[in-house]
Coordinates of C-alpha atoms in Angstrom, one line a residue:
Chain A
K1 CA 75.4 91.5 44.2
A2 CA 77.8 92.3 47.0
G3 CA 80.9 94.3 46.1
V4 CA 84.5 93.7 47.0
T5 CA 84.9 93.4 50.7
Q6 CA 88.2 94.2 52.5
T7 CA 89.0 93.6 56.2
P8 CA 90.0 95.1 58.4
R9 CA 89.1 98.6 57.3
Y10 CA 91.6 100.2 59.8
L11 CA 94.5 98.9 61.7
I12 CA 97.5 100.2 63.6
K13 CA 100.8 98.3 63.9
T14 CA 104.3 99.1 65.1
R15 CA 107.5 98.8 63.2
G16 CA 108.8 95.3 62.9
Q17 CA 105.4 93.6 63.2
Q18 CA 103.6 91.9 60.4
V19 CA 100.1 92.3 59.0
T20 CA 97.6 90.3 57.0
L21 CA 94.9 91.9 55.0
S22 CA 91.9 90.1 53.5
C23 CA 89.9 90.6 50.4
S24 CA 86.7 88.9 49.3
P25 CA 86.1 89.5 45.6
I26 CA 82.7 89.8 43.9
S27 CA 81.1 86.4 43.5
G28 CA 82.3 84.8 40.4
H29 CA 85.4 86.9 40.0
R30 CA 88.6 84.9 39.8
S31 CA 91.1 87.7 39.4
V32 CA 92.2 89.7 42.4
S33 CA 94.8 92.4 42.4
W34 CA 96.2 94.6 45.1
Y35 CA 97.3 98.2 45.2
Q36 CA 99.1 100.4 47.7
Q37 CA 98.1 104.1 47.9
T38 CA 100.3 106.7 49.6
P39 CA 100.3 110.5 49.4
G40 CA 103.8 110.5 48.0
Q41 CA 103.7 107.6 45.5
G42 CA 100.0 107.5 44.6
L43 CA 98.4 104.2 43.6
Q44 CA 100.8 101.5 42.9
F45 CA 100.2 97.9 41.7
L46 CA 101.4 95.2 44.1
F47 CA 100.4 91.9 42.5
E48 CA 97.6 90.0 40.8
Y49 CA 96.2 86.5 41.4
F50 CA 94.1 84.3 39.2
S51 CA 93.1 80.7 40.2
E52 CA 95.4 80.7 43.1
T53 CA 98.4 81.7 41.0
Q54 CA 100.3 84.9 41.1
R55 CA 100.4 86.1 37.5
N56 CA 102.1 89.5 37.9
K57 CA 103.9 91.5 40.5
G58 CA 104.8 95.1 40.9
N59 CA 108.0 96.6 42.0
F60 CA 107.8 96.0 45.8
P61 CA 110.2 94.2 48.1
G62 CA 109.8 90.6 49.1
R63 CA 108.3 91.7 52.4
F64 CA 105.0 92.1 50.5
S65 CA 103.4 88.8 49.6
G66 CA 100.0 87.4 48.9
R67 CA 98.0 84.4 48.2
Q68 CA 94.7 83.4 46.8
F69 CA 92.4 80.6 48.0
S70 CA 90.3 78.2 46.0
N71 CA 87.2 80.3 46.6
S72 CA 89.1 83.3 45.1
R73 CA 89.4 85.1 48.4
S74 CA 92.8 86.7 48.7
E75 CA 95.1 87.8 51.5
M76 CA 98.2 90.0 51.4
N77 CA 100.9 90.0 54.0
V78 CA 103.5 92.6 54.9
S79 CA 106.3 91.4 57.2
T80 CA 108.8 93.5 59.2
L81 CA 106.7 96.6 58.9
E82 CA 108.3 100.0 58.2
L83 CA 107.0 103.4 58.7
G84 CA 106.7 103.9 55.0
D85 CA 104.3 101.0 54.7
S86 CA 101.6 103.2 56.2
A87 CA 99.1 103.4 53.3
L88 CA 95.7 102.6 52.0
Y89 CA 95.8 99.0 50.6
L90 CA 93.2 98.4 47.9
C91 CA 92.0 95.2 46.5
A92 CA 90.3 94.9 43.1
S93 CA 88.5 92.0 41.4
S94 CA 87.5 91.2 37.9
P95 CA 86.0 88.1 36.3
S96 CA 89.2 87.0 34.6
G97 CA 91.7 89.9 34.6
R98 CA 91.7 89.8 30.8
A99 CA 92.5 92.9 28.7
G100 CA 89.6 95.2 28.1
G101 CA 87.8 94.5 31.4
E102 CA 87.0 96.8 34.3
L103 CA 88.2 96.4 37.8
F104 CA 86.0 96.6 40.9
F105 CA 87.7 98.1 43.9
G106 CA 87.0 97.6 47.5
E107 CA 87.0 100.4 50.1
G108 CA 90.5 99.6 51.2
S109 CA 92.3 98.7 54.4
R110 CA 94.1 101.7 56.0
L111 CA 97.3 100.7 57.7
T112 CA 99.1 103.0 60.1
V113 CA 102.6 101.9 61.2
L114 CA 103.9 103.6 64.3
Chain B
D1 CA 106.1 106.5 35.1
A2 CA 102.5 107.0 34.1
K3 CA 101.9 107.1 30.4
T4 CA 99.3 109.8 30.6
T5 CA 99.3 113.6 31.2
Q6 CA 96.4 115.3 32.9
P7 CA 95.8 118.7 34.4
P8 CA 96.2 118.6 38.2
S9 CA 92.9 120.3 38.9
M10 CA 89.8 121.7 37.2
D11 CA 86.7 123.5 38.3
C12 CA 83.2 123.0 36.8
A13 CA 79.9 124.6 37.7
E14 CA 77.1 122.3 38.9
G15 CA 74.8 121.3 36.0
R16 CA 77.3 122.0 33.3
A17 CA 79.3 119.5 31.3
A18 CA 82.7 118.7 32.7
N19 CA 85.3 117.9 30.1
L20 CA 88.5 116.3 31.4
P21 CA 91.4 116.0 28.9
C22 CA 94.1 113.4 28.8
N23 CA 97.2 113.1 26.7
H24 CA 98.6 109.7 25.9
S25 CA 100.9 110.2 23.0
T26 CA 102.8 106.9 23.5
I27 CA 99.8 104.7 23.5
S28 CA 100.3 101.3 21.8
G29 CA 97.9 99.9 19.3
N30 CA 96.4 97.3 21.7
E31 CA 96.2 99.5 24.7
Y32 CA 92.9 100.8 26.0
V33 CA 92.1 104.1 27.5
Y34 CA 90.5 103.8 30.9
W35 CA 88.9 106.3 33.2
Y36 CA 88.5 105.7 37.0
R37 CA 87.6 108.2 39.7
Q38 CA 88.3 108.2 43.4
I39 CA 86.2 110.1 45.9
H40 CA 88.1 111.0 49.0
S41 CA 89.7 108.0 50.5
Q42 CA 87.3 105.5 48.9
G43 CA 88.3 102.9 46.4
P44 CA 88.6 103.9 42.8
Q45 CA 85.4 103.6 40.7
Y46 CA 85.4 102.5 37.1
I47 CA 83.8 105.0 34.7
I48 CA 84.4 104.0 31.2
H49 CA 87.0 102.7 28.7
G50 CA 87.6 102.5 25.0
L51 CA 90.0 101.3 22.4
K52 CA 89.5 103.3 19.2
N53 CA 85.8 104.4 19.1
N54 CA 84.0 106.9 21.2
E55 CA 82.1 105.3 24.0
T56 CA 79.1 106.3 26.1
N57 CA 77.5 104.8 29.2
E58 CA 75.2 106.0 31.9
M59 CA 77.9 107.9 33.7
A60 CA 80.0 109.5 31.0
S61 CA 81.2 109.8 27.4
L62 CA 84.7 109.1 26.2
I63 CA 86.0 110.8 23.1
I64 CA 89.2 109.4 21.7
T65 CA 91.0 111.3 18.9
E66 CA 91.6 109.5 15.6
D67 CA 95.3 109.2 16.2
R68 CA 94.5 107.9 19.8
K69 CA 97.1 110.3 21.3
S70 CA 94.6 112.1 23.5
S71 CA 91.1 111.7 24.9
T72 CA 88.4 113.6 26.7
L73 CA 86.1 112.3 29.4
I74 CA 82.8 114.1 29.5
L75 CA 80.4 114.2 32.4
P76 CA 77.3 115.7 30.8
H77 CA 75.6 117.2 33.8
A78 CA 78.0 117.5 36.7
T79 CA 76.7 117.3 40.2
L80 CA 78.5 118.0 43.5
R81 CA 78.9 114.3 44.0
D82 CA 81.1 114.2 40.9
T83 CA 83.9 116.0 42.9
A84 CA 86.7 113.5 42.9
V85 CA 90.1 112.7 41.5
Y86 CA 89.8 111.4 37.9
Y87 CA 92.5 109.0 36.6
C88 CA 93.1 108.5 32.9
I89 CA 95.0 105.2 32.4
V90 CA 96.3 103.4 29.3
G91 CA 97.0 99.7 29.2
S92 CA 95.4 96.4 28.9
G93 CA 93.2 97.3 31.9
G94 CA 92.0 93.9 32.7
G95 CA 93.8 93.6 36.0
A96 CA 96.4 91.0 35.2
D97 CA 98.9 93.5 34.0
G98 CA 98.2 96.1 36.7
L99 CA 97.0 99.6 36.2
T100 CA 99.5 102.4 36.2
F101 CA 97.8 105.3 37.9
G102 CA 99.2 108.8 37.5
K103 CA 98.3 111.8 39.7
G104 CA 95.0 112.4 38.0
T105 CA 92.8 115.5 37.8
H106 CA 91.1 116.8 40.9
L107 CA 87.7 117.9 39.6
I108 CA 85.9 120.3 41.8
I109 CA 82.2 120.9 41.1
Q110 CA 81.2 124.3 42.2
P111 CA 77.6 125.0 43.4

């Protein structure tokens, strides 16, 4: 069974640009959540999607958005990039996102903002 | 803020058992204790979780105190590949509510 796939793995952008990151969950998983990891703040929850609906959102500005498609694949978008958005963005999937379940993380997309 | 307290770093000799402590004194009755680990710059990897009872799987054992205010992750025979940052997390865990990661414990396995 293929794991969680994130693309691209590495990318470089400049301030003010926007970026879209993609996540393909494990087959059959309908819950996809996104996390940002920086050296200063550690791993922080961005948002979670289930059946194309955002169910929960972390404490991030509106420049961070996401969506989920009918095949459960998800994308996240960051607009008007700032230097502080440089981070490892991680996607995780689970069958339903229900309590007591485990998350399966991808390898991440490393974004550098210059 | 994370609801758990872990030592920032620990050393363990290869082949010995690694015992990683975690304090979670404010845990609620319906919150699970989860352990994940992250090997340098890779995505976190699920290890084990439990609610009240001790749990064991092929990777590790989880010992939860009776009052649920602390727990210990045990890697029975540590190898060099177990060197990683280990995160103890309390919450629903399923994904919908988001996991709150703290700073974790950097476990270094010494040859």
